[in-house]
CSV table of C-alpha atoms and ligand atoms in Angstrom, one decimal:
chain,number,residue,atom,x,y,z
A,10,MET,CA,45.5,-19.7,-121.5
A,11,THR,CA,43.8,-23.1,-120.9
A,12,ASN,CA,45.6,-24.7,-123.8
A,13,ASP,CA,49.0,-23.4,-122.8
A,14,LEU,CA,48.5,-24.8,-119.3
A,15,LEU,CA,47.7,-28.2,-120.7
A,16,ARG,CA,50.4,-28.4,-123.4
A,17,PRO,CA,53.1,-29.9,-121.0
A,18,PHE,CA,50.8,-33.0,-120.4
A,19,GLU,CA,49.3,-33.7,-123.8
A,20,GLY,CA,50.4,-36.8,-125.4
A,21,ASN,CA,52.2,-38.1,-122.3
A,22,PRO,CA,50.2,-41.3,-121.3
A,23,ARG,CA,51.5,-40.7,-117.6
A,24,TYR,CA,49.0,-37.8,-117.2
A,25,LEU,CA,45.2,-37.9,-117.2
A,26,VAL,CA,43.4,-34.7,-117.9
A,27,VAL,CA,40.2,-34.5,-116.3
A,28,PRO,CA,37.9,-31.8,-118.0
A,29,GLY,CA,35.7,-29.5,-115.7
A,30,GLY,CA,37.8,-30.3,-112.8
A,31,LEU,CA,36.8,-32.9,-110.0
A,32,ARG,CA,33.7,-32.0,-108.1
A,33,ASP,CA,32.7,-33.0,-104.6
A,34,VAL,CA,28.9,-32.6,-103.5
A,35,HIS,CA,29.7,-33.4,-99.6
A,36,VAL,CA,32.1,-31.4,-97.7
A,37,HIS,CA,32.1,-29.8,-94.3
A,38,PHE,CA,34.1,-26.5,-94.1
A,39,ARG,CA,32.8,-25.6,-90.3
A,40,ASP,CA,32.3,-22.2,-91.4
A,41,PRO,CA,30.7,-20.4,-89.5
A,42,GLY,CA,31.3,-22.3,-86.2
A,43,VAL,CA,34.6,-24.0,-85.7
A,44,PRO,CA,37.4,-22.0,-87.5
A,45,GLU,CA,40.2,-23.9,-85.6
A,46,ALA,CA,38.9,-27.1,-87.7
A,47,GLU,CA,38.5,-25.4,-91.1
A,48,THR,CA,37.4,-22.3,-92.7
A,49,ARG,CA,36.0,-21.7,-96.2
A,50,VAL,CA,39.6,-20.4,-97.2
A,51,THR,CA,41.5,-23.5,-95.8
A,52,GLY,CA,38.9,-25.8,-96.9
A,53,ALA,CA,38.8,-24.4,-100.6
A,54,THR,CA,42.5,-24.5,-100.6
A,55,ALA,CA,42.6,-28.2,-99.5
A,56,ALA,CA,40.0,-28.9,-102.2
A,57,ALA,CA,42.1,-27.3,-105.0
A,58,ALA,CA,45.2,-29.2,-103.7
A,59,GLY,CA,43.1,-32.3,-104.1
A,60,GLY,CA,42.1,-31.5,-107.6
A,61,PHE,CA,38.6,-30.1,-106.9
A,62,THR,CA,37.2,-27.0,-108.8
A,63,CYS,CA,33.6,-27.0,-107.2
A,64,VAL,CA,32.5,-28.4,-103.8
A,65,THR,CA,29.1,-28.5,-102.0
A,66,THR,CA,29.2,-27.2,-98.6
A,67,MET,CA,27.0,-29.0,-95.8
A,68,PRO,CA,24.7,-26.8,-93.6
A,69,ASN,CA,25.5,-28.4,-90.4
A,70,THR,CA,27.5,-25.3,-89.2
A,71,THR,CA,27.0,-23.1,-86.2
A,72,PRO,CA,24.3,-21.6,-86.8
A,73,ALA,CA,22.7,-24.1,-89.2
A,74,GLY,CA,22.5,-23.1,-92.9
A,75,ASP,CA,18.7,-22.7,-93.0
A,76,SER,CA,18.7,-18.9,-94.2
A,77,PRO,CA,19.4,-17.0,-97.1
A,78,GLU,CA,21.9,-15.0,-95.1
A,79,TRP,CA,23.9,-18.2,-94.4
A,80,LEU,CA,23.9,-18.9,-98.3
A,81,ARG,CA,25.0,-15.3,-99.1
A,82,GLU,CA,28.1,-15.8,-96.7
A,83,GLN,CA,29.0,-19.2,-98.4
A,84,LEU,CA,28.8,-17.5,-101.8
A,85,GLU,CA,30.5,-14.1,-100.8
A,86,ASP,CA,34.0,-14.8,-101.6
A,87,ALA,CA,34.4,-15.4,-105.4
A,88,SER,CA,38.2,-15.4,-105.1
A,89,LEU,CA,38.4,-18.7,-103.2
A,90,PRO,CA,40.6,-21.3,-105.1
A,91,CYS,CA,37.5,-23.5,-105.3
A,92,ARG,CA,34.0,-22.6,-106.3
A,93,ILE,CA,31.5,-23.4,-103.5
A,94,ALA,CA,27.9,-24.5,-104.5
A,95,PRO,CA,26.3,-24.7,-101.2
A,96,SER,CA,23.4,-26.9,-99.9
A,97,ALA,CA,21.1,-25.8,-97.3
A,98,CYS,CA,19.0,-27.5,-94.5
A,99,ILE,CA,15.8,-29.4,-95.0
A,100,THR,CA,14.4,-28.3,-91.8
A,101,ARG,CA,14.6,-25.2,-89.6
A,102,ARG,CA,17.7,-25.3,-87.4
A,103,ARG,CA,18.3,-28.9,-88.7
A,104,LEU,CA,15.9,-30.1,-86.0
A,105,GLY,CA,13.9,-32.2,-88.2
A,106,ARG,CA,10.6,-30.7,-87.1
A,107,GLU,CA,9.6,-28.0,-89.5
A,108,VAL,CA,10.5,-27.7,-93.1
A,109,ALA,CA,12.8,-24.8,-93.8
A,110,ASP,CA,12.1,-22.1,-96.2
A,111,LEU,CA,13.1,-24.1,-99.3
A,112,GLU,CA,11.8,-21.7,-101.7
A,113,ALA,CA,13.9,-18.8,-100.3
A,114,LEU,CA,16.9,-21.0,-99.8
A,115,ALA,CA,16.6,-22.0,-103.5
A,116,ALA,CA,16.3,-18.5,-104.7
A,117,ALA,CA,19.4,-17.5,-102.5
A,118,GLY,CA,21.7,-20.1,-104.3
A,119,ALA,CA,21.1,-23.6,-102.6
A,120,VAL,CA,21.8,-26.4,-105.0
A,121,ALA,CA,20.1,-29.2,-102.9
A,122,PHE,CA,18.7,-29.7,-99.4
A,123,THR,CA,20.1,-31.8,-96.6
A,124,ASP,CA,20.1,-31.9,-92.9
A,125,ASP,CA,23.5,-34.0,-93.1
A,126,GLY,CA,24.6,-35.2,-89.9
A,127,ALA,CA,21.0,-35.9,-88.9
A,128,PHE,CA,18.3,-38.0,-90.4
A,129,VAL,CA,14.9,-36.4,-91.1
A,130,ASP,CA,13.2,-39.0,-89.0
A,131,ASP,CA,9.6,-37.6,-89.2
A,132,ALA,CA,8.1,-39.2,-92.5
A,133,HIS,CA,5.5,-36.2,-92.7
A,134,VAL,CA,8.2,-33.6,-92.5
A,135,MET,CA,10.2,-35.5,-95.2
A,136,GLU,CA,7.2,-35.8,-97.4
A,137,GLU,CA,6.6,-32.1,-97.1
A,138,ALA,CA,10.0,-31.4,-97.9
A,139,MET,CA,10.3,-33.6,-101.0
A,140,ARG,CA,7.0,-32.2,-102.4
A,141,ARG,CA,8.4,-28.6,-102.2
A,142,ALA,CA,11.9,-29.4,-103.3
A,143,ALA,CA,10.4,-31.4,-106.4
A,144,LYS,CA,8.6,-28.3,-107.4
A,145,LEU,CA,11.9,-26.1,-107.0
A,146,GLY,CA,13.6,-28.9,-109.1
A,147,LYS,CA,16.2,-29.4,-106.5
A,148,PRO,CA,17.4,-32.8,-105.0
A,149,VAL,CA,17.1,-33.8,-101.3
A,150,MET,CA,20.2,-35.4,-100.0
A,151,GLN,CA,19.7,-37.8,-97.2
A,152,HIS,CA,22.0,-38.8,-94.2
A,153,ALA,CA,20.2,-42.1,-94.0
A,154,VAL,CA,20.1,-43.8,-90.5
A,155,VAL,CA,17.2,-44.3,-88.3
A,156,PRO,CA,18.2,-42.9,-84.8
A,157,ALA,CA,16.2,-45.7,-83.1
A,158,LEU,CA,18.0,-48.6,-84.9
A,159,LEU,CA,21.2,-47.0,-84.4
A,160,GLY,CA,21.0,-46.4,-80.7
A,161,ALA,CA,24.4,-45.6,-79.3
A,162,GLY,CA,26.1,-47.3,-82.1
A,163,VAL,CA,29.7,-46.2,-83.0
A,164,MET,CA,31.1,-48.9,-85.5
A,165,ARG,CA,29.8,-52.0,-87.2
A,166,ASP,CA,30.1,-55.3,-85.3
A,167,CYS,CA,33.7,-56.4,-85.8
A,168,ALA,CA,36.8,-57.4,-83.6
A,169,VAL,CA,37.6,-54.0,-82.3
A,170,ALA,CA,34.0,-53.5,-81.2
A,171,ARG,CA,34.0,-56.8,-79.3
A,172,ARG,CA,37.5,-56.1,-77.9
A,173,PHE,CA,36.5,-52.7,-76.5
A,174,ASN,CA,32.9,-53.6,-75.9
A,175,LEU,CA,31.6,-50.8,-78.2
A,176,PRO,CA,28.1,-50.3,-79.1
A,177,VAL,CA,27.5,-51.3,-82.7
A,178,MET,CA,25.2,-50.1,-85.6
A,179,PRO,CA,23.1,-52.6,-87.3
A,180,PRO,CA,23.0,-52.3,-91.1
A,181,GLU,CA,19.2,-52.0,-90.9
A,182,ALA,CA,19.5,-48.4,-89.3
A,183,GLU,CA,20.7,-47.3,-92.9
A,184,THR,CA,18.7,-49.6,-95.1
A,185,GLU,CA,15.3,-48.9,-93.4
A,186,ALA,CA,16.0,-45.2,-93.6
A,187,VAL,CA,16.7,-45.6,-97.4
A,188,ARG,CA,13.7,-47.9,-97.9
A,189,ARG,CA,11.4,-45.2,-96.2
A,190,ASP,CA,12.8,-42.4,-98.3
A,191,ILE,CA,12.4,-44.4,-101.7
A,192,ALA,CA,8.9,-44.8,-100.8
A,193,ILE,CA,8.5,-41.0,-100.4
A,194,CYS,CA,10.4,-40.4,-103.5
A,195,ARG,CA,7.8,-42.7,-105.4
A,196,THR,CA,5.0,-40.5,-104.2
A,197,THR,CA,6.6,-37.1,-104.6
A,198,GLY,CA,8.7,-37.6,-107.6
A,199,CYS,CA,11.5,-35.6,-105.9
A,200,ALA,CA,15.2,-36.4,-106.8
A,201,LEU,CA,16.5,-38.3,-103.6
A,202,HIS,CA,20.3,-38.7,-103.1
A,203,ILE,CA,21.6,-41.1,-100.4
A,204,GLN,CA,24.8,-39.7,-98.9
A,205,HIS,CA,27.9,-41.8,-97.7
A,206,ILE,CA,26.6,-45.3,-98.5
A,207,SER,CA,27.9,-47.9,-96.0
A,208,CYS,CA,25.8,-51.2,-96.6
A,209,ALA,CA,25.2,-53.7,-99.2
A,210,GLY,CA,21.6,-53.6,-98.9
A,211,THR,CA,21.5,-49.8,-99.6
A,212,VAL,CA,23.2,-50.4,-103.0
A,213,GLU,CA,20.7,-53.1,-103.7
A,214,LEU,CA,17.7,-50.8,-102.8
A,215,ILE,CA,18.9,-48.0,-105.1
A,216,ARG,CA,19.6,-50.4,-107.8
A,217,ALA,CA,16.0,-51.5,-107.7
A,218,ALA,CA,14.8,-47.9,-107.2
A,219,GLN,CA,16.6,-47.0,-110.5
A,220,ARG,CA,15.2,-50.1,-112.4
A,221,GLU,CA,11.8,-48.8,-111.4
A,222,GLY,CA,12.5,-45.4,-113.1
A,223,LEU,CA,12.8,-43.5,-109.7
A,224,PRO,CA,15.1,-40.5,-109.5
A,225,VAL,CA,17.4,-42.0,-106.8
A,226,THR,CA,21.1,-41.4,-106.7
A,227,GLY,CA,23.8,-42.5,-104.3
A,228,GLU,CA,27.4,-41.5,-103.4
A,229,ALA,CA,30.4,-43.7,-102.5
A,230,THR,CA,33.1,-42.2,-100.2
A,231,PRO,CA,36.9,-43.0,-100.6
A,232,HIS,CA,37.0,-44.4,-97.1
A,233,HIS,CA,33.9,-46.7,-97.6
A,234,LEU,CA,35.5,-48.0,-100.8
A,235,LEU,CA,39.0,-48.6,-99.4
A,236,LEU,CA,38.3,-49.7,-95.8
A,237,SER,CA,36.2,-52.3,-93.9
A,238,CYS,CA,35.5,-52.5,-90.3
A,239,ASP,CA,38.0,-55.4,-90.1
A,240,ASP,CA,40.8,-52.9,-91.0
A,241,ILE,CA,40.2,-50.7,-87.8
A,242,PRO,CA,43.4,-51.5,-85.6
A,243,ASP,CA,42.4,-50.1,-82.2
A,244,ASP,CA,39.9,-47.9,-80.5
A,245,ASP,CA,41.3,-45.1,-82.5
A,246,ALA,CA,39.0,-42.4,-83.5
A,247,ASN,CA,40.6,-41.4,-86.5
A,248,TRP,CA,38.8,-44.4,-87.9
A,249,LYS,CA,35.5,-43.1,-86.8
A,250,MET,CA,32.8,-41.6,-89.1
A,251,ALA,CA,29.2,-41.7,-89.6
A,252,PRO,CA,27.9,-44.0,-91.0
A,253,PRO,CA,30.9,-46.3,-89.8
A,254,LEU,CA,32.9,-48.5,-92.2
A,255,GLY,CA,31.1,-51.6,-93.3
A,256,CYS,CA,32.2,-55.2,-93.3
A,257,ARG,CA,34.1,-56.6,-96.5
A,258,GLU,CA,30.8,-57.6,-98.2
A,259,ASP,CA,29.6,-54.0,-98.0
A,260,VAL,CA,32.8,-52.8,-99.5
A,261,ALA,CA,32.6,-55.2,-102.3
A,262,ALA,CA,28.9,-54.3,-102.9
A,263,ILE,CA,29.7,-50.5,-102.8
A,264,ARG,CA,32.7,-51.1,-105.4
A,265,ALA,CA,30.4,-53.1,-107.6
A,266,GLY,CA,27.7,-50.2,-107.4
A,267,VAL,CA,30.2,-47.7,-108.5
A,268,LYS,CA,31.4,-49.8,-111.3
A,269,ASP,CA,28.1,-50.6,-112.8
A,270,GLY,CA,27.0,-47.0,-112.3
A,271,THR,CA,24.3,-47.6,-109.7
A,272,LEU,CA,26.3,-45.1,-107.7
A,273,GLY,CA,27.0,-42.4,-110.2
A,274,LEU,CA,29.3,-40.4,-108.0
A,275,PHE,CA,32.1,-40.3,-105.5
A,276,ALA,CA,31.9,-37.7,-102.6
A,277,THR,CA,34.4,-37.3,-99.7
A,278,ASP,CA,32.2,-36.2,-96.7
A,279,HIS,CA,35.5,-34.1,-95.7
A,280,ALA,CA,34.7,-33.7,-92.0
A,281,PRO,CA,37.6,-31.9,-90.3
A,282,HIS,CA,38.0,-31.8,-86.4
A,283,PRO,CA,40.6,-30.5,-84.1
A,284,ALA,CA,42.8,-33.2,-82.5
A,285,ALA,CA,41.1,-32.7,-79.2
A,286,LYS,CA,37.7,-33.9,-80.7
A,287,LYS,CA,39.1,-37.1,-81.7
A,288,ALA,CA,41.2,-38.0,-78.7
A,289,GLY,CA,38.7,-40.0,-76.7
A,290,GLY,CA,38.5,-43.3,-78.7
A,291,PHE,CA,35.2,-44.3,-80.6
A,292,ARG,CA,32.7,-44.0,-77.7
A,293,THR,CA,33.2,-40.2,-77.1
A,294,SER,CA,35.0,-38.8,-80.2
A,295,ALA,CA,33.5,-36.7,-82.9
A,296,ASN,CA,32.3,-38.5,-86.2
A,297,GLY,CA,34.0,-37.9,-89.4
A,298,ILE,CA,37.4,-37.8,-91.4
A,299,ILE,CA,39.1,-35.4,-93.8
A,300,GLY,CA,39.2,-36.6,-97.4
A,301,LEU,CA,39.7,-33.8,-100.0
A,302,GLU,CA,43.4,-34.2,-100.5
A,303,THR,CA,43.5,-38.0,-100.6
A,304,ALA,CA,40.3,-38.6,-102.6
A,305,ALA,CA,41.5,-38.8,-106.2
A,306,ALA,CA,44.4,-41.2,-105.0
A,307,ILE,CA,42.4,-43.4,-103.1
A,308,THR,CA,39.4,-43.9,-105.5
A,309,TRP,CA,41.8,-44.3,-108.5
A,310,GLN,CA,43.7,-47.1,-106.4
A,311,VAL,CA,40.4,-48.8,-105.6
A,312,MET,CA,38.4,-48.5,-108.6
A,313,VAL,CA,40.8,-48.2,-111.6
A,314,VAL,CA,43.8,-50.3,-110.5
A,315,GLU,CA,42.1,-52.8,-108.2
A,316,GLU,CA,38.5,-53.0,-109.9
A,317,ARG,CA,39.6,-52.4,-113.4
A,318,MET,CA,36.9,-49.6,-114.0
A,319,SER,CA,37.7,-47.5,-117.0
A,320,PRO,CA,39.5,-44.1,-116.4
A,321,LYS,CA,36.6,-42.5,-118.4
A,322,ASP,CA,34.1,-43.9,-116.0
A,323,TRP,CA,36.3,-42.8,-113.0
A,324,ILE,CA,36.3,-39.3,-114.5
A,325,ALA,CA,32.6,-39.4,-114.8
A,326,ARG,CA,31.9,-40.3,-111.0
A,327,TRP,CA,33.9,-37.1,-110.1
A,328,THR,CA,32.7,-34.8,-112.8
A,329,THR,CA,29.4,-35.3,-114.7
A,330,GLY,CA,28.0,-37.5,-112.0
A,331,PRO,CA,28.0,-34.9,-109.3
A,332,ALA,CA,27.5,-32.0,-111.6
A,333,SER,CA,24.1,-33.4,-112.9
A,334,LEU,CA,23.0,-34.2,-109.3
A,335,ILE,CA,23.0,-30.4,-108.6
A,336,GLY,CA,21.9,-29.3,-112.2
A,337,GLU,CA,25.1,-28.0,-113.4
A,338,THR,CA,27.3,-29.0,-116.4
A,339,PRO,CA,31.2,-29.2,-116.1
A,340,ASP,CA,32.9,-25.8,-116.7
A,341,PRO,CA,34.9,-25.8,-120.0
A,342,ASP,CA,37.7,-23.4,-118.5
A,343,SER,CA,38.4,-25.7,-115.4
A,344,PHE,CA,40.4,-28.9,-115.5
A,345,THR,CA,42.6,-31.1,-113.2
A,346,VAL,CA,45.6,-33.0,-114.2
A,347,ILE,CA,46.3,-36.4,-112.6
A,348,ASP,CA,49.8,-37.9,-112.6
A,349,THR,CA,48.7,-41.6,-112.4
A,350,GLN,CA,52.4,-42.6,-111.7
A,351,ALA,CA,53.3,-40.2,-109.0
A,352,ASN,CA,53.3,-43.1,-106.4
A,353,ARG,CA,53.5,-41.2,-103.1
A,354,ALA,CA,52.6,-42.1,-99.5
A,355,VAL,CA,49.8,-39.9,-97.6
A,356,ASP,CA,51.8,-37.3,-95.7
A,357,PRO,CA,49.7,-35.1,-93.4
A,358,ASP,CA,52.3,-32.5,-93.1
A,359,SER,CA,51.7,-31.7,-96.8
A,360,PHE,CA,48.0,-31.2,-96.3
A,361,LYS,CA,46.3,-27.8,-96.7
A,362,SER,CA,43.5,-28.7,-94.7
A,363,LYS,CA,43.8,-27.3,-91.0
A,364,SER,CA,42.8,-30.8,-89.6
A,365,ARG,CA,44.6,-34.1,-89.7
A,366,ASN,CA,41.9,-36.6,-88.5
A,367,MET,CA,41.9,-39.4,-91.0
A,368,PRO,CA,43.4,-43.0,-90.9
A,369,PHE,CA,45.3,-43.0,-94.1
A,370,THR,CA,48.9,-41.8,-92.9
A,371,GLY,CA,51.5,-43.6,-94.8
A,372,MET,CA,49.3,-45.5,-97.2
A,373,ARG,CA,50.9,-45.5,-100.6
A,374,PHE,CA,49.0,-44.6,-103.9
A,375,ALA,CA,49.9,-44.2,-107.4
A,376,ALA,CA,47.7,-41.4,-108.8
A,377,TRP,CA,47.8,-37.9,-107.3
A,378,PRO,CA,46.6,-34.5,-108.8
A,379,VAL,CA,49.4,-32.4,-109.9
A,380,LEU,CA,47.6,-29.1,-111.4
A,381,THR,CA,44.2,-27.7,-110.8
A,382,VAL,CA,42.9,-24.9,-112.9
A,383,LEU,CA,39.6,-23.1,-112.1
A,384,ARG,CA,38.3,-20.9,-114.8
A,385,GLY,CA,41.7,-20.4,-116.5
A,386,HIS,CA,43.6,-19.8,-113.2
A,387,VAL,CA,46.0,-22.1,-111.6
A,388,THR,CA,44.6,-22.9,-108.1
A,389,SER,CA,47.2,-25.6,-107.3
A,390,LYS,CA,50.2,-27.1,-108.5
A,391,THR,CA,52.5,-30.0,-107.4
A,392,THR,CA,56.1,-30.2,-108.3
A,393,ALA,CA,57.3,-33.9,-108.2
B,415,ZN,ZN1,26.3,-37.5,-93.2
C-alpha cells in the first residue's frame, strides 16, 4: 500500500518524500476548553493538511492536563488523521506550586512534562520535577520566561512598541530562565527542552550546555525563524505571541542554531484563538498564532532556500529531532510528500484549522505538502 502511494513521486526531483511524516512536539488543540478555537478533530485535520503524522498536545487546556483522565481523553480517538502523543503538566493545575503526579502521568501516556504558557518560577519545584522526570526517562519542556523580568511586556523593543507606547519584554526574561534551568539540568541530569526560542542569548546558552555534555535541546518555530519585531506593521494582535518576535540579530542566531544543529527541531506552537480574542491589539489580546498548515512552507523557505541548509537536515528537524526528544522512532508506514515547486500564497480560506489568527496571509512560499500518509492511510491530499 505504502509503495503504491509513493510511486507517482519517485524519481521526480520536484517532490521530496519525508519518511516517517512530519512531527510537531508543540501544539495547542484547546480540547477540552475552547471548542470554538479548535478541537482534537479539527486540530488533527489541520495537522494532516500540514504534512504532520504525529503531534504533541500541550496541557494548558481547561481543565489543565494534570491527570491520567485528561491523558486518556487525549488518546481515546485512534481514528484521528494525525496521531497525538500528549504532554502533561509539570505542576498541579499548572499553578507552579506543587509537582503533579508525574509517575501516574507517565504511566497514562505522557511523553513529556510542561506547564507551557507559564514558566515554573519556583526553582525548588522545578528541581523536584526534574529529579522525578529524570527517573521516568521523560523530558521537561520549559516555556522559559521569568515573569518578574517580563512584567507586562507584550513585544520586544521596536518601532511599533514605541509608536503605540506598548510595554516591552527584555531578552533577559528568556535568557535568565534558560540559565536557571540549565543549572538544574546539571544537578538533576534531566533532559531539558527549551520551547519556542526567541533570543540569540538562548541559542548561545544551549550551545554551551551541549558542549558541556548536558541533555539540553531547543526548538525553533516557523515565525521566530521568518519574522522579526521590525516586520510588525501595526498594533495588530495577529502578530502577537509569547515569547514575542525577536529582533533581526535574534532571527539570524536562531537560523544559525538550526543550521548547525544546536536547535535540533522545529515546532509550530500552533495556538488557535477565535477572532474576538485577537481584536483588541497587543495590549489586551491573547498570545499565539496558528501554524500547522504553513509550517513546512515557511521552514523550507527560510532554512533550505535562504540559508542553504540541506533538505536532509530539514527533514531531520521535522522527523528524527522531535521523535528522539519524546523517545520515539519514525513510523515506517507514515510519510509526507512535499512539492518543492508548488509556489503558492498563504490562503486562510484553505485552512482546516477552525482559527485564522496568524500574520502570514498572502505571503508566497515554494514548498507545500501534497500528500500525508499515516500508517498506510492517506490523511491529506492536495491537488494542484
Ligand atoms: Zn509556550
